[in-house]
PDB file of C-alpha atoms in Angstrom:
ATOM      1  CA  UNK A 278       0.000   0.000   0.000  1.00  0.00           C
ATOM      2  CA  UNK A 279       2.826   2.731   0.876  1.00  0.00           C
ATOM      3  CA  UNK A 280       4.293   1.869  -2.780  1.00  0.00           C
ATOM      4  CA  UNK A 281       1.014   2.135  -4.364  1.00  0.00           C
ATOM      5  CA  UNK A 282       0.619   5.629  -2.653  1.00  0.00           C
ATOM      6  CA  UNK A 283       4.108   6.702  -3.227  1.00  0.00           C
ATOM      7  CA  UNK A 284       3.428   5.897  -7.344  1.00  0.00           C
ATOM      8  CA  UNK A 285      -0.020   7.809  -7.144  1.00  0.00           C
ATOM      9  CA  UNK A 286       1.482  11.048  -5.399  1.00  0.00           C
ATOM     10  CA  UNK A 287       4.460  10.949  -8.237  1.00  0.00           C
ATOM     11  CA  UNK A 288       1.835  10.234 -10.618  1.00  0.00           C
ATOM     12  CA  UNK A 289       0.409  13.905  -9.785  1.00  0.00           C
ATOM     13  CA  UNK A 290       3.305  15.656  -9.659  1.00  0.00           C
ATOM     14  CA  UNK A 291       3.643  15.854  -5.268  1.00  0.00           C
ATOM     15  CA  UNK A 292       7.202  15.516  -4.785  1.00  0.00           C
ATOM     16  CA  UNK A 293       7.614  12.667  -1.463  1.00  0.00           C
ATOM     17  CA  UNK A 294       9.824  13.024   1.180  1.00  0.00           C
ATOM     18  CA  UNK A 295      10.867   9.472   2.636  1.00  0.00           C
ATOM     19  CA  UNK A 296      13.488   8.458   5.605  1.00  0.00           C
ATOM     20  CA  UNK A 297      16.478   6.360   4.916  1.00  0.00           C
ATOM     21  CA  UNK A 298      19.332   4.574   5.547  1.00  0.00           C
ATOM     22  CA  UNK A 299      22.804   6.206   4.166  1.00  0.00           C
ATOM     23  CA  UNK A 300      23.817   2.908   4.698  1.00  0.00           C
ATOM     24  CA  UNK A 301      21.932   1.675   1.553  1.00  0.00           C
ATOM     25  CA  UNK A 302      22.428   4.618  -0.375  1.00  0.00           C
ATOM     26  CA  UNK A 303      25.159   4.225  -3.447  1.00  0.00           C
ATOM     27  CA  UNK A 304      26.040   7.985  -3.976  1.00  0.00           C
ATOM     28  CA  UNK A 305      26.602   8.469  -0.285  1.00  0.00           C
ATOM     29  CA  UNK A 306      29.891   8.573   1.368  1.00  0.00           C
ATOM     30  CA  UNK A 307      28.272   6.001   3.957  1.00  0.00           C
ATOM     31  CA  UNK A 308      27.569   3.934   1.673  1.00  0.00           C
ATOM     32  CA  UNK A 309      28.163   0.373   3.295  1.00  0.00           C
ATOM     33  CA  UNK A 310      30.541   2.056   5.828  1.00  0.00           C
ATOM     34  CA  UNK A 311      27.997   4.018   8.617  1.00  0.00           C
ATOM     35  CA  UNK A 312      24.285   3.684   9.036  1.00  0.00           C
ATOM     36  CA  UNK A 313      22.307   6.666   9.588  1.00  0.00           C
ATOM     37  CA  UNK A 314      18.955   8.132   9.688  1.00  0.00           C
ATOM     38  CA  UNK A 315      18.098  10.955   6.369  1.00  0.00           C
ATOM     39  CA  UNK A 316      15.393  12.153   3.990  1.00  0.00           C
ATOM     40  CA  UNK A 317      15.449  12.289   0.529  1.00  0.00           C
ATOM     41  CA  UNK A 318      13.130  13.792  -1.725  1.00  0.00           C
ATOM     42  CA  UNK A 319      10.986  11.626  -4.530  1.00  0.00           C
ATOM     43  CA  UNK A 320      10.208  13.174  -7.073  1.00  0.00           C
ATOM     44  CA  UNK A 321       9.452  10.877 -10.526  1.00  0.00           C
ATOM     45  CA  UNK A 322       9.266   6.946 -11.012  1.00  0.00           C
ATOM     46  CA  UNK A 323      10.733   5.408 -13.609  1.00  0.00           C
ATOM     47  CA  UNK A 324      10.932   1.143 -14.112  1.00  0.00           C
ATOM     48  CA  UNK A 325      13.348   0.459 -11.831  1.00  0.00           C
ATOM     49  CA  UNK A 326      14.429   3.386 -10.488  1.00  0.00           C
ATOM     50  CA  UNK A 327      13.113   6.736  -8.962  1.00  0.00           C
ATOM     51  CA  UNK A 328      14.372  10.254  -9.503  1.00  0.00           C
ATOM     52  CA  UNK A 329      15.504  12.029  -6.604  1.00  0.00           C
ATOM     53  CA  UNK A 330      16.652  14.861  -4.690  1.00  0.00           C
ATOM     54  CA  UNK A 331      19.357  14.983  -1.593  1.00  0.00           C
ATOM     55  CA  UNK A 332      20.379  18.387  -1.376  1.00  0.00           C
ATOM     56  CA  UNK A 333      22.444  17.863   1.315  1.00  0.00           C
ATOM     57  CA  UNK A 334      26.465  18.630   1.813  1.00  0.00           C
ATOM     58  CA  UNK A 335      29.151  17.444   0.278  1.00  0.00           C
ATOM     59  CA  UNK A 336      26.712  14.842  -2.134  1.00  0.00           C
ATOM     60  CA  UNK A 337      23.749  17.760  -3.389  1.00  0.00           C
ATOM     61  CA  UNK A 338      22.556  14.730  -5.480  1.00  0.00           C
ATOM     62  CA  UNK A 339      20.281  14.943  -7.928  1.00  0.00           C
ATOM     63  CA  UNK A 340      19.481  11.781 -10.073  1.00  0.00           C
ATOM     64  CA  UNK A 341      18.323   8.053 -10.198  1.00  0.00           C
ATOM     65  CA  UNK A 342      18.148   5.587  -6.973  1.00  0.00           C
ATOM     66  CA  UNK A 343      17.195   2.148  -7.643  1.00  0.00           C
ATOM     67  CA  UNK A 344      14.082   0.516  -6.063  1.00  0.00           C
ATOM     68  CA  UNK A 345      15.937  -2.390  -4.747  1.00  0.00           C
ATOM     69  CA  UNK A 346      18.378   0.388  -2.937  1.00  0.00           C
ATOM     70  CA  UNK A 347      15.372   2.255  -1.813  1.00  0.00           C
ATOM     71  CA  UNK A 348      13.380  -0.406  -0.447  1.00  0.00           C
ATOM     72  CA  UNK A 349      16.881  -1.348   1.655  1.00  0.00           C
ATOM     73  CA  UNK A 350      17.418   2.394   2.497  1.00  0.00           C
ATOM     74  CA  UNK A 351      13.624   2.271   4.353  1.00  0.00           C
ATOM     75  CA  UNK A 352      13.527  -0.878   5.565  1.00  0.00           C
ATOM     76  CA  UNK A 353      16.689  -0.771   7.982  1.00  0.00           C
ATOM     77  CA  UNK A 354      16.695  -1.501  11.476  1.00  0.00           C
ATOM     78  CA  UNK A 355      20.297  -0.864  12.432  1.00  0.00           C
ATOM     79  CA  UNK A 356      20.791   0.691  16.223  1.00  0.00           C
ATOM     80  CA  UNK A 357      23.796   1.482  17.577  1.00  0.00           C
ATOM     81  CA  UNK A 358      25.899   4.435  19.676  1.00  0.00           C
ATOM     82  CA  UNK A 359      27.472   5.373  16.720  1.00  0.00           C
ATOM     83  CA  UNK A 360      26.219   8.615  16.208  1.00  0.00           C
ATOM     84  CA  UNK A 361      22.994  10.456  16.957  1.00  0.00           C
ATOM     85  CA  UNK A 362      20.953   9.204  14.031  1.00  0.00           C
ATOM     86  CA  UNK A 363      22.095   5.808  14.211  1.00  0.00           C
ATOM     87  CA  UNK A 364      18.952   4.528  16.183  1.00  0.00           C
ATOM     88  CA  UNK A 365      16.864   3.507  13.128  1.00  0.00           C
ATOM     89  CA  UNK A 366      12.929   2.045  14.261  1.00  0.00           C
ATOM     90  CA  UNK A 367      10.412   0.482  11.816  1.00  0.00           C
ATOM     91  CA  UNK A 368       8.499   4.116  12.185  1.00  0.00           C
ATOM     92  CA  UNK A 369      11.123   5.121   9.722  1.00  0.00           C
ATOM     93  CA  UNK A 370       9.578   3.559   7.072  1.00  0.00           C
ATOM     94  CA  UNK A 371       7.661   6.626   6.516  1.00  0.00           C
ATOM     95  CA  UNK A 372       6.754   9.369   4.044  1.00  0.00           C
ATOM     96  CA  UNK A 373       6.050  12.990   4.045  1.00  0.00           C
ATOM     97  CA  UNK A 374       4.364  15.888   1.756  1.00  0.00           C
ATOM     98  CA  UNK A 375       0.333  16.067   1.443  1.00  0.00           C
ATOM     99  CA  UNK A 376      -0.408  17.880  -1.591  1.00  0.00           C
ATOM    100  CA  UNK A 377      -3.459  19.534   0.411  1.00  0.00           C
ATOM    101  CA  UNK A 378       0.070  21.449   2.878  1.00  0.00           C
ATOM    102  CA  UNK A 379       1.170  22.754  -0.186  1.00  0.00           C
ATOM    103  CA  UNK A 380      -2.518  24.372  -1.066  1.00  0.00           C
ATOM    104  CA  UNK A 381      -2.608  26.062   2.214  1.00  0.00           C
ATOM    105  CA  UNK A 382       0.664  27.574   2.255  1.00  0.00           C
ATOM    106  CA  UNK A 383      -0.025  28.625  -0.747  1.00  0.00           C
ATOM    107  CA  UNK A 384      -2.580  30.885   1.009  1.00  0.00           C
ATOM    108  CA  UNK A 385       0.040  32.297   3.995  1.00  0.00           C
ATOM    109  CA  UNK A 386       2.025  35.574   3.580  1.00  0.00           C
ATOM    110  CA  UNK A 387       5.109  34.894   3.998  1.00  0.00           C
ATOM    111  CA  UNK A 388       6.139  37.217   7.173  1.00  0.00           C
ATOM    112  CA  UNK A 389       3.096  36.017   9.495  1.00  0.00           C
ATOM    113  CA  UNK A 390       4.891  32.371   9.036  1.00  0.00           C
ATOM    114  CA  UNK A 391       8.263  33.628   9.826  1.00  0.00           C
ATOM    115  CA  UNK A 392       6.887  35.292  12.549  1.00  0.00           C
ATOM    116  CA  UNK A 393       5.136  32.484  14.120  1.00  0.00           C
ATOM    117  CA  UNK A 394       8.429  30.090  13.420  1.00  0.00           C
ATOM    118  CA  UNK A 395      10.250  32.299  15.167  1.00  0.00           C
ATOM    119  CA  UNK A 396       8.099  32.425  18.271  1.00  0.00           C
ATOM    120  CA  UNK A 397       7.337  28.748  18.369  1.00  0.00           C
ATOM    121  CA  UNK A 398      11.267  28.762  18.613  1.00  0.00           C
ATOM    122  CA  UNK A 399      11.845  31.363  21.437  1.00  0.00           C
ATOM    123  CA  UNK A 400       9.535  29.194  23.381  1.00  0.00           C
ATOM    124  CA  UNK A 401      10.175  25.722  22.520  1.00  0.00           C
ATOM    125  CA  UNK A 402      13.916  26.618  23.657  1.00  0.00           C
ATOM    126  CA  UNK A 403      14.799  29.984  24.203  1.00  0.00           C
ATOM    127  CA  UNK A 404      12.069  30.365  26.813  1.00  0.00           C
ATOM    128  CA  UNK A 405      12.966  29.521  30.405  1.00  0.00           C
ATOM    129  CA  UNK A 406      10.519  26.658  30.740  1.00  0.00           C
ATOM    130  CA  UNK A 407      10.074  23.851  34.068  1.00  0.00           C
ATOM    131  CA  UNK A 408       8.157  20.875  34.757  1.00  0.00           C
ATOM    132  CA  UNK A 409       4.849  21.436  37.200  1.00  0.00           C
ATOM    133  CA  UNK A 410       5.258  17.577  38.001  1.00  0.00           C
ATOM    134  CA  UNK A 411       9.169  17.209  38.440  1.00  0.00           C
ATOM    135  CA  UNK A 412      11.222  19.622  39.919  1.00  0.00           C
ATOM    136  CA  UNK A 413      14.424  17.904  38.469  1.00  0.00           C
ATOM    137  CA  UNK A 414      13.051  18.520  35.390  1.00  0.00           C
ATOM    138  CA  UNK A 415      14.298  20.720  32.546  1.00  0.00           C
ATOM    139  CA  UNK A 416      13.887  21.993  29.124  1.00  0.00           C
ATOM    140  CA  UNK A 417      15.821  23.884  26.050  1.00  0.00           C
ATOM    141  CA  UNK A 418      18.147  26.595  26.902  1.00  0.00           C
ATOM    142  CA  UNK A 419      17.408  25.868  30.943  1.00  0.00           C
ATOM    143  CA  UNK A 420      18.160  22.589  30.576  1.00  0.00           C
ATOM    144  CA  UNK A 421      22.013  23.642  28.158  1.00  0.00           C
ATOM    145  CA  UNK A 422      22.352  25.666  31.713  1.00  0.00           C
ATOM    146  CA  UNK A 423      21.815  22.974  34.316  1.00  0.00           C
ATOM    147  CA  UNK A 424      24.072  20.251  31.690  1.00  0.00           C
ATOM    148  CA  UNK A 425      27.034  22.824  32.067  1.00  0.00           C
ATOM    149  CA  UNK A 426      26.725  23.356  35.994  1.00  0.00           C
ATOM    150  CA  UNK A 427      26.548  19.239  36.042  1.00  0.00           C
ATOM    151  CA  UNK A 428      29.942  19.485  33.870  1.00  0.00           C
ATOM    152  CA  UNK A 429      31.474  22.491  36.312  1.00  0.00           C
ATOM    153  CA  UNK A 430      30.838  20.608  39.269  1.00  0.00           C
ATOM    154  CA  UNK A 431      31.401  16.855  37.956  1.00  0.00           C
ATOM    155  CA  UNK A 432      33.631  16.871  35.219  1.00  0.00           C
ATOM    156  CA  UNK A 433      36.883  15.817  37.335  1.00  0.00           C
ATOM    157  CA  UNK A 434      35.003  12.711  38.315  1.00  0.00           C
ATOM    158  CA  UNK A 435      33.888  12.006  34.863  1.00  0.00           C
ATOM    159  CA  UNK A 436      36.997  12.889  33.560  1.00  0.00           C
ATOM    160  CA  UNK A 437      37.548  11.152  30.480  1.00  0.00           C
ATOM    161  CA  UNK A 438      34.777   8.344  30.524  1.00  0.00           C
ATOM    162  CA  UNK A 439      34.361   7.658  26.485  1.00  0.00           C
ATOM    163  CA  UNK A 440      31.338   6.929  26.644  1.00  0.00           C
ATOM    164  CA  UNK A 441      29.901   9.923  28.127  1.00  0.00           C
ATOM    165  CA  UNK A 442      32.049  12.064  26.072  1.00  0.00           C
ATOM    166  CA  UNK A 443      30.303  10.564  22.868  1.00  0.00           C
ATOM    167  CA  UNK A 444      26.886  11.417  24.179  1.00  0.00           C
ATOM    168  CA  UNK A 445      27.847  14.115  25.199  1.00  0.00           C
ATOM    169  CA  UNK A 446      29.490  15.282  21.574  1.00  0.00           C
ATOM    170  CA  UNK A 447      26.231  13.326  20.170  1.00  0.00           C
ATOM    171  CA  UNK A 448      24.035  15.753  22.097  1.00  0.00           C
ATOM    172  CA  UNK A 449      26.132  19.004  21.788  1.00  0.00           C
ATOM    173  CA  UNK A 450      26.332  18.243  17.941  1.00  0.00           C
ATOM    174  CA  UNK A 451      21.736  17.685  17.525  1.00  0.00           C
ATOM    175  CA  UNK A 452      21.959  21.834  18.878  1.00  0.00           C
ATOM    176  CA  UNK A 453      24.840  22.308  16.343  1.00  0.00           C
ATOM    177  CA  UNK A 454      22.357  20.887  13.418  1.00  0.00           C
ATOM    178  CA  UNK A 455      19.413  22.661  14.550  1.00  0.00           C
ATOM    179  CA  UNK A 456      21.469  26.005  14.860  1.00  0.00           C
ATOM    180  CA  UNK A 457      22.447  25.484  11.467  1.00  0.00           C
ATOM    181  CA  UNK A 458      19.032  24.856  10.045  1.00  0.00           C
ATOM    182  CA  UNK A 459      17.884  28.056  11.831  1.00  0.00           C
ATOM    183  CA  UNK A 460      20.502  29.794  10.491  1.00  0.00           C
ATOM    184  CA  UNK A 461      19.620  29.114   6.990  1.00  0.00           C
ATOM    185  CA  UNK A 462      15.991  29.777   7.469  1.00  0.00           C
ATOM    186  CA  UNK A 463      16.699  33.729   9.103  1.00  0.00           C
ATOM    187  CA  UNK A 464      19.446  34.408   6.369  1.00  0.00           C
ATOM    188  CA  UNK A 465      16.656  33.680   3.058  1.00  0.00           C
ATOM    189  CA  UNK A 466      14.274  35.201   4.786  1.00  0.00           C
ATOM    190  CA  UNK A 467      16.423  38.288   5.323  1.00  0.00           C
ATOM    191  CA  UNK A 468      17.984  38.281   1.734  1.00  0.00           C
ATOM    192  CA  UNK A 469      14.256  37.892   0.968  1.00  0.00           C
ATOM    193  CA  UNK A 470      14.035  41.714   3.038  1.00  0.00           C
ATOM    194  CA  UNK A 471      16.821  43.641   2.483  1.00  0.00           C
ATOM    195  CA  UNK A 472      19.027  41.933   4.924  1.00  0.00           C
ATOM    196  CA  UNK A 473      16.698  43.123   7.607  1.00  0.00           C
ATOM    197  CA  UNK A 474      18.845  40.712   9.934  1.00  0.00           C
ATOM    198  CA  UNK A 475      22.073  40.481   8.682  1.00  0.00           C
ATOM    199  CA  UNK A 476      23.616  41.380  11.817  1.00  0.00           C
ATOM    200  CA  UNK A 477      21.808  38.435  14.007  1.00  0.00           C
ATOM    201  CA  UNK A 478      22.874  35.940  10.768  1.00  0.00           C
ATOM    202  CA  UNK A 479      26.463  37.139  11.951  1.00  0.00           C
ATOM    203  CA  UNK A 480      25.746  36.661  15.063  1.00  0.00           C
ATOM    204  CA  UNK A 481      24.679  32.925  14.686  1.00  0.00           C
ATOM    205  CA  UNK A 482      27.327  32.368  12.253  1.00  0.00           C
ATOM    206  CA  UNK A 483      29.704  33.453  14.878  1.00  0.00           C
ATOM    207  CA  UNK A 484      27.611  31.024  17.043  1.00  0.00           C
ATOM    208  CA  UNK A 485      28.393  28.047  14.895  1.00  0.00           C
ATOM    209  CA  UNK A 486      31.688  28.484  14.712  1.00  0.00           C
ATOM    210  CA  UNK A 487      32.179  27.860  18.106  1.00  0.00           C
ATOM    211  CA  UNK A 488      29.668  24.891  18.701  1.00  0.00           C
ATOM    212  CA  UNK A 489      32.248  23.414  15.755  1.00  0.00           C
ATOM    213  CA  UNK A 490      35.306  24.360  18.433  1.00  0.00           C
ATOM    214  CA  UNK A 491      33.728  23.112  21.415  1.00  0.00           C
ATOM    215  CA  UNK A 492      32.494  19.908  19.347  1.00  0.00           C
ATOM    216  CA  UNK A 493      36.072  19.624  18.208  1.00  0.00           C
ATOM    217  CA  UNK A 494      37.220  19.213  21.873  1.00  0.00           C
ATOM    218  CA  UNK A 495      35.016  16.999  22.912  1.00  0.00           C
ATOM    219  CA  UNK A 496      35.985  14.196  19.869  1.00  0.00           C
ATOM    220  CA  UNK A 497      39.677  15.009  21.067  1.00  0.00           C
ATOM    221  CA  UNK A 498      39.204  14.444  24.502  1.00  0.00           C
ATOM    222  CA  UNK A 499      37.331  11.330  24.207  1.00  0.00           C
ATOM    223  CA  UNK A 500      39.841   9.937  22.616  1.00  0.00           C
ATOM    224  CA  UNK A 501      42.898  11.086  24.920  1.00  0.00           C
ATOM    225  CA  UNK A 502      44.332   8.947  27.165  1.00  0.00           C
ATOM    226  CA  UNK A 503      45.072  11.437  29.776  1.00  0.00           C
ATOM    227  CA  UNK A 504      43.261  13.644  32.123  1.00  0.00           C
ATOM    228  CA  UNK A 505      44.057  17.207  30.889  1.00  0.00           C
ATOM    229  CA  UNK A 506      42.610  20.351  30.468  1.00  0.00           C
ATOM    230  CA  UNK A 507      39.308  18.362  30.941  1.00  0.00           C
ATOM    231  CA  UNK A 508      37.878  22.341  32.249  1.00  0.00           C
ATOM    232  CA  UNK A 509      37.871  23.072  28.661  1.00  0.00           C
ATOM    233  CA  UNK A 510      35.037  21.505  28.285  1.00  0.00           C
ATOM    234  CA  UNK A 511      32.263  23.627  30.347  1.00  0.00           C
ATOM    235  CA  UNK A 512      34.297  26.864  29.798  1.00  0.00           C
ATOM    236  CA  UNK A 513      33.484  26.596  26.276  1.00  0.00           C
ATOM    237  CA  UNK A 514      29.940  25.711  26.514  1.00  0.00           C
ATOM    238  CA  UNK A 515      29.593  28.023  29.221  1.00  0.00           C
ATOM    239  CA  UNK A 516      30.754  31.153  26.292  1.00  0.00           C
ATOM    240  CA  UNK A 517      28.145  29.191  23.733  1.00  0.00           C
ATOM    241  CA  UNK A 518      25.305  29.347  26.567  1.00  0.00           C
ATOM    242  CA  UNK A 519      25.754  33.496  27.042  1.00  0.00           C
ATOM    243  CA  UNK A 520      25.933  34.059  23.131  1.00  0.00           C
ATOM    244  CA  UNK A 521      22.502  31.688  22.797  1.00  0.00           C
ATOM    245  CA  UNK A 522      20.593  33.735  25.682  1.00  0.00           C
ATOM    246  CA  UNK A 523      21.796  36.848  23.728  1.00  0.00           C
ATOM    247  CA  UNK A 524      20.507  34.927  20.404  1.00  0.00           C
ATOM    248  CA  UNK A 525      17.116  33.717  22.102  1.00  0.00           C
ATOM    249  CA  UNK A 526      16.412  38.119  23.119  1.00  0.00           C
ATOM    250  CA  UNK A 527      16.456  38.619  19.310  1.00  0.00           C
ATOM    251  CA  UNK A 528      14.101  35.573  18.389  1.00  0.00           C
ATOM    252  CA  UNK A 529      11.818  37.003  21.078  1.00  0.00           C
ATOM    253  CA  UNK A 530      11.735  40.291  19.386  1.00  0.00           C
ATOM    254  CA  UNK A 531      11.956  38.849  16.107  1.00  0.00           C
ATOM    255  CA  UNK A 532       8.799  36.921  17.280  1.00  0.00           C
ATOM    256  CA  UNK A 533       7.243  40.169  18.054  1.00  0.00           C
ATOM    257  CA  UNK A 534       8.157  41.979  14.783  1.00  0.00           C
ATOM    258  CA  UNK A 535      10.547  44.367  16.532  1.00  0.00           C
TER     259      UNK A 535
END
């Protein structure tokens, strides 16, 4: 049934976005080396084959996947630590893109949406948010706070415990991604406007640069075999968590059309 309503969407022109494996993917870099969760985007079937889109650095594919690849690509089950989208469940198998979302964008503005994005995103993180039925509870930007107190006040007993390093780099790099998504969506919509927010796309690409850094000493550390330096660690999170709170004021007056 999903393949008969994947051919009937092509079949009137919806483009389909389905999750993967990279694993399974030939043009991929991780191509029978690392498994990991992505989207692609469907747009035309041929025989054997479907056109496709993965716009996505350093591959920006465009071109044919086989069905026998793309059947593989949805229908992995690989889990592992590996990295944070190597946890790959049946709900996977999925697909994405009703043509009736398209019709009512088609009716939004464009600045009431951007609006709205950005205030669903000053509160979903930005805004200082706690739990009514656990105190020990916390959420987005509170929640980067409390990690980094746990890291000033811990970190000589964790020292250099591998494992926690990689969740912690796996967790530190999910922010990294979103920044980076966020990112792009403020800068078109400025260029969109006259660079209305130019300086905040500075700003966040300033951001970036050091979630790379402080990502960059995390991978080093977990791999050292000493115990050095390891108050690197919270000291540079601790300069990423005073430039977000700075970020999350704009978002908030972004939200408000300021």
């Amino acid at each position: 049934m999903a393949n008969e309503y994947l051919s009937k969407a092509l079949e009137d022109e919806t483009p389909v976005i389905v999750t993967v494996d990279t694993f399974y993917l030939p043009y991929q870099l991780a191509y029978h080396k690392y498994h990991g969760s992505h989207a692609i985007f469907i747009c035309k079937e041929m025989e054997d084959a479907y056109l496709i889109v993965d716009w996505y650095e350093p591959h920006y594919y465009k071109g044919l996947l086989n069905k026998t690849d793309l059947e593989l690509a949805r229908g992995s089950q690989y889990q592992s630590e590996d990295n944070p989208f190597s946890h790959i469940y049946p709900h996977y198998q999925s697909w994405a893109f009703q043509p009736d979302i398209a019709r009512a964008l088609q009716d939004k503005e464009e600045t009431p949406v951007f609006l709205q994005n950005m205030k669903n995103i000053y509160q979903n993180f930005y805004k200082p948010t706690f739990s009514l039925l656990h105190a020990d509870k916390y959420f987005g930007i509170l929640a980067f706070e409390k990690l980094i107190q746990m890291l000033q006040e811990q970190m000589n007993q964790i020292g250099f415990h591998h494992l926690f390093l990689r969740k912690l780099h796996n967790s530190i790099f999910l922010l990294y991604i979103q920044k980076r998504i966020l990112y792009f969506y403020i800068q078109q919509y400025s260029q969109n406007h006259g660079n209305m927010y130019a300086n905040i796309c500075e700003e966040i690409g300033a951001l970036l640069a050091k979630y790379q850094n402080v990502l960059f000493i995390i991978m080093k550390y977990s791999k050292a075999e000493k115990k050095e330096n390891t108050g690197k660690i919270p000291m540079a999170l601790q300069t990423i968590l005073l430039d977000e709170k700075k970020l999350g004021e704009h978002i908030n007056k972004m939200a408000e059309g300021e």
